[in-house]
Coordinates of C-alpha atoms and ligand atoms in Angstrom, one line a residue:
X14 CA -7.1 -16.4 2.4
X15 CA -9.8 -15.8 0.4
X16 CA -8.0 -17.8 -2.9
X17 CA -7.0 -21.2 -0.3
X18 CA -10.8 -21.5 0.9
X19 CA -12.2 -21.2 -2.6
X20 CA -9.6 -24.0 -3.3
X21 CA -7.8 -23.5 -5.8
X22 CA -6.2 -26.7 -6.7
X23 CA -3.0 -27.6 -9.4
X24 CA -4.4 -28.0 -12.3
X25 CA -2.1 -29.7 -15.0
X26 CA -1.8 -31.5 -18.0
X27 CA 1.1 -33.6 -18.6
X28 CA 2.4 -31.3 -21.4
X29 CA 1.5 -27.9 -20.0
X30 CA 1.5 -28.1 -16.3
X31 CA -0.2 -25.3 -14.7
X32 CA -0.2 -23.6 -11.4
X33 CA -2.9 -22.1 -9.5
X34 CA -2.4 -18.2 -8.9
X35 CA -1.9 -18.5 -5.2
X36 CA 0.7 -21.4 -5.4
X37 CA 3.0 -19.3 -7.8
X38 CA 2.4 -16.1 -5.5
X39 CA 3.1 -18.2 -2.7
X40 CA 6.1 -19.7 -4.0
X41 CA 7.5 -16.7 -5.8
X42 CA 6.9 -15.1 -1.6
X43 CA 8.4 -17.9 -0.2
X44 CA 11.7 -17.7 -2.4
X45 CA 12.4 -14.0 -1.8
X46 CA 13.2 -12.0 1.7
X47 CA 14.6 -8.7 2.6
X48 CA 17.1 -7.5 0.3
X49 CA 17.1 -3.7 0.5
X50 CA 19.6 -2.1 3.3
X51 CA 18.2 0.5 5.5
X52 CA 19.6 4.3 5.9
X53 CA 18.9 7.0 8.1
X54 CA 16.8 9.9 6.6
X55 CA 15.1 12.9 7.1
X56 CA 11.4 12.7 8.2
X57 CA 10.5 15.5 5.4
X58 CA 11.9 12.9 2.7
X59 CA 9.8 9.6 4.4
X60 CA 6.7 9.7 2.5
X61 CA 6.5 6.4 0.2
X62 CA 9.5 4.8 2.1
X63 CA 9.4 1.8 4.2
X64 CA 10.4 1.8 8.0
X65 CA 13.9 -0.6 8.7
X66 CA 13.0 -0.9 12.0
X67 CA 9.9 -0.7 15.0
X68 CA 9.5 2.8 16.6
X69 CA 9.3 3.3 20.1
X70 CA 7.6 6.1 21.5
X71 CA 10.7 8.5 23.3
X72 CA 8.2 9.7 25.6
X73 CA 4.7 9.8 27.0
X74 CA 1.8 10.7 25.0
X75 CA 0.8 13.2 25.3
X76 CA 3.6 14.4 27.0
X77 CA 1.9 16.5 29.8
X78 CA -1.8 16.8 31.0
X79 CA -3.5 19.3 28.9
X80 CA -6.7 20.8 28.1
X81 CA -8.9 19.6 25.6
X82 CA -11.1 22.6 25.3
X83 CA -11.2 26.6 26.1
X84 CA -12.4 27.3 29.5
X85 CA -11.4 26.7 33.2
X86 CA -9.5 24.3 35.4
X87 CA -10.2 22.9 38.4
X88 CA -10.7 19.8 41.0
X89 CA -13.9 18.2 40.4
X90 CA -14.4 17.3 44.1
X91 CA -14.7 21.0 45.6
X92 CA -18.1 21.3 43.3
X93 CA -19.5 19.6 46.3
X94 CA -18.9 22.5 48.7
X95 CA -19.8 25.2 46.1
X96 CA -20.6 26.0 42.7
X97 CA -18.6 29.0 42.6
X98 CA -15.1 29.6 41.9
X99 CA -12.1 32.2 42.0
X100 CA -10.3 32.7 38.7
X101 CA -6.8 32.8 40.2
X102 CA -4.7 32.9 36.7
X103 CA -4.3 32.0 33.2
X104 CA -2.8 28.8 31.1
X105 CA -1.9 29.8 28.2
X106 CA -0.6 27.0 25.1
X107 CA 3.1 27.3 25.3
X108 CA 2.3 29.2 28.3
X109 CA 1.7 27.0 31.8
X110 CA 0.4 28.5 34.8
X111 CA 2.9 28.4 37.7
X112 CA 1.5 27.2 41.2
X113 CA -0.8 24.9 42.2
X114 CA -4.9 25.9 43.1
X115 CA -6.1 25.1 46.3
X116 CA -9.7 24.5 47.3
X117 CA -12.4 27.1 45.6
X118 CA -9.8 28.1 43.2
X119 CA -9.7 27.9 39.3
X120 CA -7.7 28.8 36.5
X121 CA -8.4 30.2 33.0
X122 CA -7.5 27.3 30.8
X123 CA -7.1 27.3 26.3
X124 CA -6.8 24.1 24.1
X125 CA -3.5 22.4 24.4
X126 CA -2.3 24.5 27.2
X127 CA -0.8 22.6 30.8
X128 CA -3.4 21.5 32.7
X129 CA -2.6 23.4 36.2
X130 CA -1.2 21.4 39.4
X131 CA -4.1 20.7 41.5
X132 CA -6.9 20.3 38.9
X133 CA -7.9 17.7 37.1
X134 CA -11.0 18.8 34.8
X135 CA -11.9 21.1 32.5
X136 CA -15.2 23.3 32.2
X137 CA -15.7 24.6 28.7
X138 CA -16.3 28.2 28.7
X139 CA -19.4 28.2 27.1
X140 CA -21.0 25.8 30.1
X141 CA -20.1 28.5 32.9
X142 CA -21.5 32.2 33.8
X143 CA -19.0 34.9 34.7
X144 CA -19.0 37.1 37.3
X145 CA -15.7 39.6 37.5
X146 CA -13.2 37.2 38.9
X147 CA -15.6 34.8 39.4
X148 CA -17.1 31.8 37.6
X149 CA -20.1 29.9 38.6
X150 CA -20.9 26.7 37.1
X151 CA -24.6 25.5 36.4
X152 CA -23.7 21.9 34.8
X153 CA -22.7 18.4 36.0
X154 CA -19.1 18.1 36.0
X155 CA -17.1 14.4 36.0
X156 CA -13.8 14.2 36.7
X157 CA -11.2 14.0 34.0
X158 CA -13.4 15.8 31.5
X159 CA -11.8 17.8 29.0
X160 CA -8.9 16.6 29.8
X161 CA -5.9 14.8 27.7
X162 CA -4.1 13.0 30.3
X163 CA -0.3 12.7 30.2
X164 CA 0.5 8.9 28.5
X165 CA -3.4 8.4 27.3
X166 CA -2.6 7.2 23.8
X167 CA 1.3 6.1 24.9
X168 CA 3.4 5.4 27.4
X169 CA 7.4 6.2 26.8
X170 CA 9.0 3.0 25.0
X171 CA 5.5 1.6 23.5
X172 CA 5.8 0.2 20.0
X173 CA 4.1 3.0 18.1
X174 CA 4.7 1.7 14.3
X175 CA 6.1 -1.5 13.0
X176 CA 9.4 -2.6 10.9
X177 CA 7.8 -2.8 7.3
X178 CA 5.0 -0.2 7.5
X179 CA 5.0 1.8 4.6
X180 CA 5.2 5.4 5.5
X181 CA 2.4 7.5 4.6
X182 CA 1.1 11.1 6.0
X183 CA -0.4 9.8 8.4
X184 CA 2.8 8.1 9.9
X185 CA 4.5 11.2 9.2
X186 CA 1.8 12.8 11.6
X187 CA 2.5 11.0 14.4
X188 CA 6.2 10.1 13.9
X189 CA 6.5 14.3 13.8
X190 CA 4.3 14.5 17.1
X191 CA 7.0 12.5 19.0
X192 CA 9.9 14.4 17.3
X193 CA 11.9 12.0 14.9
X194 CA 13.7 14.4 12.7
X195 CA 15.3 11.3 11.4
X196 CA 13.9 8.0 10.6
X197 CA 15.7 4.5 9.5
X198 CA 13.9 3.3 6.0
X199 CA 14.8 0.4 3.6
X200 CA 16.6 2.1 0.7
X201 CA 14.4 1.7 -2.1
X202 CA 15.1 -1.4 -4.5
X203 CA 17.1 -0.8 -7.8
X204 CA 14.9 -2.4 -10.4
X205 CA 16.1 -3.1 -14.7
X206 CA 13.5 -3.3 -16.8
X207 CA 13.3 -4.0 -20.6
X208 CA 10.6 -4.7 -23.1
X209 CA 11.6 -7.5 -25.5
X210 CA 10.5 -7.9 -29.2
X211 CA 11.4 -7.0 -32.5
X212 CA 7.6 -5.5 -33.7
X213 CA 8.4 -2.5 -30.4
X214 CA 8.9 0.7 -31.5
X215 CA 10.0 3.5 -29.1
X216 CA 7.5 6.7 -28.5
X217 CA 8.0 9.7 -31.3
X218 CA 8.7 7.4 -33.7
X219 CA 6.7 6.6 -36.8
X220 CA 5.5 3.0 -37.1
X221 CA 6.1 0.8 -40.4
X222 CA 3.7 -2.0 -40.9
X223 CA 3.5 -4.5 -38.3
X224 CA 5.2 -2.4 -35.7
X225 CA 3.7 -1.3 -32.4
X226 CA 4.8 1.3 -29.7
X227 CA 6.7 -0.2 -26.6
X228 CA 3.9 1.1 -24.0
X229 CA 4.8 -2.0 -21.3
X230 CA 7.5 -0.3 -20.3
X231 CA 6.1 3.1 -19.7
X232 CA 3.2 1.1 -17.8
X233 CA 5.6 -1.1 -15.6
X234 CA 8.0 2.1 -14.8
X235 CA 4.7 4.3 -13.9
X236 CA 3.7 1.4 -11.6
X237 CA 7.5 0.8 -10.0
X238 CA 7.7 4.8 -9.3
X239 CA 4.4 4.4 -7.4
X240 CA 6.5 1.7 -5.2
X241 CA 9.4 3.9 -5.2
X242 CA 12.1 1.9 -6.8
X243 CA 14.8 3.1 -8.4
X244 CA 14.4 2.5 -12.0
X245 CA 17.1 1.4 -14.4
X246 CA 15.6 1.6 -17.5
X247 CA 17.3 -0.6 -21.1
X248 CA 14.8 0.1 -23.3
X249 CA 13.5 -2.1 -26.3
X250 CA 15.8 -5.5 -27.0
X251 CA 15.4 -7.3 -29.7
X252 CA 14.9 -10.7 -30.5
X253 CA 18.3 -11.7 -30.6
X254 CA 20.1 -13.7 -28.2
X255 CA 23.4 -12.0 -28.0
X256 CA 21.7 -8.3 -27.6
X257 CA 18.8 -10.3 -24.8
X258 CA 22.3 -12.1 -23.2
X259 CA 24.2 -8.6 -23.2
X260 CA 20.8 -7.1 -21.4
X261 CA 20.6 -9.8 -18.9
X262 CA 24.2 -9.6 -18.2
X263 CA 24.6 -6.0 -17.9
X264 CA 20.8 -5.5 -15.5
X265 CA 22.2 -8.6 -13.2
X266 CA 25.1 -6.6 -12.7
X267 CA 23.5 -3.6 -12.0
X268 CA 20.3 -4.1 -10.4
X269 CA 18.0 -5.6 -7.4
X270 CA 15.6 -7.1 -9.5
X271 CA 15.4 -7.6 -13.2
X272 CA 11.8 -7.0 -15.0
X273 CA 11.0 -7.7 -18.5
X274 CA 8.2 -8.0 -20.4
X275 CA 7.0 -10.4 -23.6
X276 CA 9.1 -13.3 -25.0
X277 CA 7.8 -15.9 -21.9
X278 CA 5.3 -17.4 -24.4
X279 CA 6.1 -21.0 -25.7
X280 CA 8.0 -21.0 -28.6
X281 CA 8.7 -17.0 -28.3
X282 CA 10.5 -17.9 -25.2
X283 CA 13.2 -19.8 -26.5
X284 CA 15.8 -16.8 -26.5
X285 CA 14.8 -15.7 -23.2
X286 CA 14.6 -19.3 -21.9
X287 CA 17.9 -20.4 -23.5
X288 CA 19.6 -17.0 -22.0
X289 CA 18.2 -17.4 -18.4
X290 CA 18.8 -21.4 -18.4
X291 CA 23.2 -19.8 -18.8
X292 CA 22.5 -16.8 -16.1
X293 CA 20.5 -18.1 -13.7
X294 CA 17.5 -20.0 -12.2
X295 CA 14.9 -19.4 -13.6
X296 CA 11.0 -21.4 -14.0
X297 CA 8.9 -20.9 -17.1
X298 CA 5.6 -20.8 -15.3
X299 CA 1.8 -21.4 -16.6
X300 CA -0.1 -19.5 -14.2
X301 CA -4.0 -20.2 -14.1
X302 CA -4.8 -16.8 -14.2
X303 CA -6.2 -14.4 -16.8
X304 CA -5.0 -12.2 -18.0
X305 CA -1.8 -13.4 -17.5
X306 CA -0.9 -16.9 -18.0
X307 CA 3.2 -17.2 -19.4
X308 CA 5.3 -15.8 -16.7
X309 CA 8.8 -16.5 -15.8
X310 CA 10.3 -15.9 -12.1
X311 CA 13.6 -16.6 -10.5
X312 CA 17.3 -15.9 -9.8
X313 CA 20.1 -15.0 -12.2
X314 CA 23.6 -14.9 -10.4
X315 CA 22.9 -11.2 -8.0
X316 CA 19.1 -10.3 -8.9
X317 CA 16.0 -11.3 -8.9
X318 CA 13.8 -12.0 -12.4
X319 CA 11.0 -11.7 -13.4
X320 CA 9.5 -11.7 -17.0
X321 CA 5.9 -10.8 -17.4
X322 CA 3.7 -11.2 -20.5
X323 CA 3.9 -9.4 -23.3
X324 CA 0.1 -8.3 -23.7
X325 CA -0.3 -5.1 -22.1
X326 CA -3.2 -6.0 -20.0
X327 CA -1.1 -9.4 -18.9
X328 CA 1.8 -7.3 -18.1
X329 CA 0.0 -5.0 -15.9
X330 CA -2.3 -7.5 -14.0
X331 CA 0.9 -10.2 -13.7
X332 CA 2.6 -6.9 -12.3
X333 CA 0.1 -5.9 -9.5
X334 CA -0.8 -9.3 -8.7
X335 CA 2.7 -10.7 -8.4
X336 CA 5.4 -8.7 -9.0
X337 CA 4.0 -6.2 -6.8
X338 CA 4.0 -8.5 -3.9
X339 CA 7.6 -9.9 -4.4
X340 CA 9.0 -6.3 -4.6
X341 CA 7.5 -5.3 -1.7
X342 CA 9.0 -8.0 0.5
X343 CA 12.0 -7.6 -1.0
X344 CA 11.8 -4.0 -0.1
X345 CA 10.8 -5.5 3.7
X346 CA 7.3 -4.2 3.7
X347 CA 5.2 -6.0 5.7
X348 CA 2.7 -8.0 4.2
X349 CA -1.1 -5.7 4.4
X350 CA -4.1 -7.9 4.7
X351 CA -6.3 -9.0 1.3
X352 CA -9.1 -6.4 0.6
X353 CA -11.6 -8.0 -1.2
X354 CA -15.2 -7.0 -0.9
X355 CA -18.4 -8.4 -2.3
X356 CA -20.7 -6.6 -4.7
X357 CA -24.0 -7.2 -6.7
X358 CA -22.8 -7.3 -10.4
X359 CA -25.2 -5.6 -12.7
X360 CA -24.1 -6.9 -16.0
X361 CA -23.6 -10.7 -17.2
X362 CA -20.0 -11.9 -17.0
X363 CA -18.6 -14.1 -19.5
X364 CA -16.3 -16.8 -17.5
X365 CA -14.5 -20.3 -18.2
X366 CA -13.8 -22.6 -15.4
X367 CA -10.5 -23.0 -15.0
X368 CA -8.5 -19.7 -14.7
X369 CA -8.9 -17.4 -12.1
X370 CA -9.7 -14.0 -13.7
X371 CA -9.2 -10.7 -12.9
X372 CA -11.8 -9.3 -14.9
X373 CA -11.8 -5.3 -15.3
X374 CA -15.3 -3.7 -14.0
X375 CA -16.4 -0.2 -12.3
X376 CA -17.8 -0.2 -8.7
X377 CA -19.7 2.6 -7.0
X378 CA -23.1 2.6 -4.5
X379 CA -26.5 2.4 -5.1
X380 CA -28.8 4.8 -3.1
X381 CA -28.8 2.5 0.0
X382 CA -25.2 2.3 -0.1
X383 CA -24.5 -1.0 -1.0
X384 CA -21.5 -1.9 -3.2
X385 CA -22.6 -2.8 -7.1
X386 CA -20.2 -3.3 -9.9
X387 CA -20.3 -3.9 -13.9
X388 CA -17.8 -5.0 -16.5
X389 CA -15.9 -2.5 -18.4
X390 CA -16.9 -4.7 -21.6
X391 CA -14.6 -6.7 -23.7
X392 CA -12.2 -8.2 -21.3
X393 CA -8.9 -9.0 -23.8
X394 CA -5.9 -8.8 -22.9
X395 CA -4.4 -6.2 -25.3
X396 CA -7.3 -3.6 -24.4
X397 CA -5.9 -1.3 -22.7
X398 CA -9.2 1.0 -22.3
X399 CA -10.7 -1.9 -19.9
X400 CA -8.0 -0.7 -17.6
X401 CA -8.4 2.8 -18.0
X402 CA -12.7 2.5 -17.8
X403 CA -11.7 0.4 -14.7
X404 CA -11.9 1.3 -10.7
X405 CA -11.4 -2.3 -9.6
X406 CA -10.7 -5.8 -10.8
X407 CA -13.7 -8.2 -10.4
X408 CA -12.2 -11.5 -9.2
X409 CA -13.7 -14.8 -10.6
X410 CA -12.3 -18.0 -8.4
X411 CA -10.6 -20.6 -10.9
X412 CA -13.7 -22.7 -10.7
X413 CA -15.9 -20.7 -11.3
X414 CA -18.3 -20.2 -14.7
X415 CA -20.7 -16.9 -16.3
X416 CA -21.7 -14.8 -13.9
X417 CA -25.6 -14.1 -14.1
X418 CA -26.5 -10.2 -13.5
X419 CA -27.6 -10.1 -9.6
X420 CA -25.1 -12.3 -8.6
X421 CA -22.5 -11.2 -5.7
X422 CA -18.8 -11.2 -7.1
X423 CA -15.8 -10.4 -5.2
X424 CA -14.0 -7.3 -6.2
X425 CA -11.0 -5.7 -5.5
X426 CA -10.8 -2.0 -5.5
X427 CA -7.3 -0.1 -7.4
X428 CA -7.7 2.3 -4.4
X429 CA -7.5 -0.3 -2.1
X430 CA -3.9 -0.6 -3.8
X431 CA -2.6 3.0 -3.0
X432 CA -1.3 4.2 -0.1
X433 CA -3.2 7.1 1.7
Ligands
AMP24 P1 4.7 -11.7 -26.6 O1 4.8 -12.5 -25.0 O2 5.9 -11.7 -26.9 O3 4.5 -13.2 -27.0 O4 3.7 -10.8 -26.7 C1 2.4 -11.0 -26.6 C2 1.7 -9.5 -27.2 O5 2.0 -8.4 -26.5 C3 2.2 -8.9 -28.7 O6 1.2 -9.2 -29.5 C4 3.2 -8.5 -28.7 O7 3.4 -7.3 -29.7 C5 2.7 -7.7 -27.2 N1 4.2 -7.0 -26.7 C6 5.1 -7.6 -26.3 N2 5.7 -6.7 -26.0 C7 5.1 -5.6 -25.7 C8 5.3 -4.1 -25.6 N3 6.5 -3.9 -24.4 N4 4.3 -3.4 -25.5 C9 3.2 -3.6 -26.0 N5 2.5 -5.1 -26.5 C10 3.8 -5.7 -26.6
MG25 MG1 7.7 -11.4 -28.4

């Protein structure tokens, strides 16, 4: 994998062990397995769900040999004796020709209609001359041309889609073509979410001195909904041991996964850590990633816990780059390949050695079709505007320093995260 290839060793010092991003992700992924049960649902409701078993083709596809064009069906070999054919009938979509043709005969045929017995090829109507009940063919004919043969794409029993596939419109097209009215999918995960912090205020309330709006819960819920999770919104929990404990206990009993933001950095983590030490088995990590260094991950008695940092960009990025892969695995989704692209960086980038950075960039293609990228400017972990101005991450390896304009960098398009 890219991150390993760039040799992300764990960097530690005695006081603050720091995990490489890839190590943290792999540890988190290795410690979870599918949590969702499966259920059968109508295909019309399957968009965005995850297939819970392999899908086998119930029939040959196409189910019968058929014409790919409007034209005339005949046996190509017959052209050796004559290029004139008598039209003996019609085969239209849904109305097959009954009977077989013999030498010198052909059948008028439409796209999708059954290829009549005795025929192996179709001549496009544009390539024949019609004279009453006969046609003359002047072009060359290759046996099998313009025919979609029975079983050409799939044979009955072939595995056509794998367990773990997230269902998109493309998959729905295939499943519908095979007649699946229902599909077996994983049930959505139930995810409880809350924000921690005495400074946080609910939208719609006026701000007093030192207060800010709780934006993380909205951004994280929006990301969870895209993942097709069932969300339990517990609101804002103040920095108070008893209230934090109550929220965690309730979330643990009601949800498969508990996600919080804020309160996991050193010092401030005290309450959360105190509560979580009682309720579960949680690691407080410092991950060598920017934005996002502090992160908590582990198990409560009945749920998986992910504690994201409070800074809004850090919360979003650690959700995307750590929580999301974990949630996908829990929800039964198969691994998707990493999609990093090389792009010429048009602007210099500031970068300290020591942490992998997901900087925000805007990518495009130049007039020759080559990928180029530029920074969105300030990269502070509280600057949500840098996410809004971006359409990709610029992924800068842990040991990378500053980047000069004109150098090649790796980018990950946000669109690559979306299910088409
Ligand atoms: P913390 O991780 O709790 O130390 O918070 C780090 C920074 O993120 C602080 O500036 C917090 O005010 C801010 N922050 C924490 N939680 C939220 C939230 N839910 N929405 C917006 N900002 C937050
Ligand atoms: Mg806080």
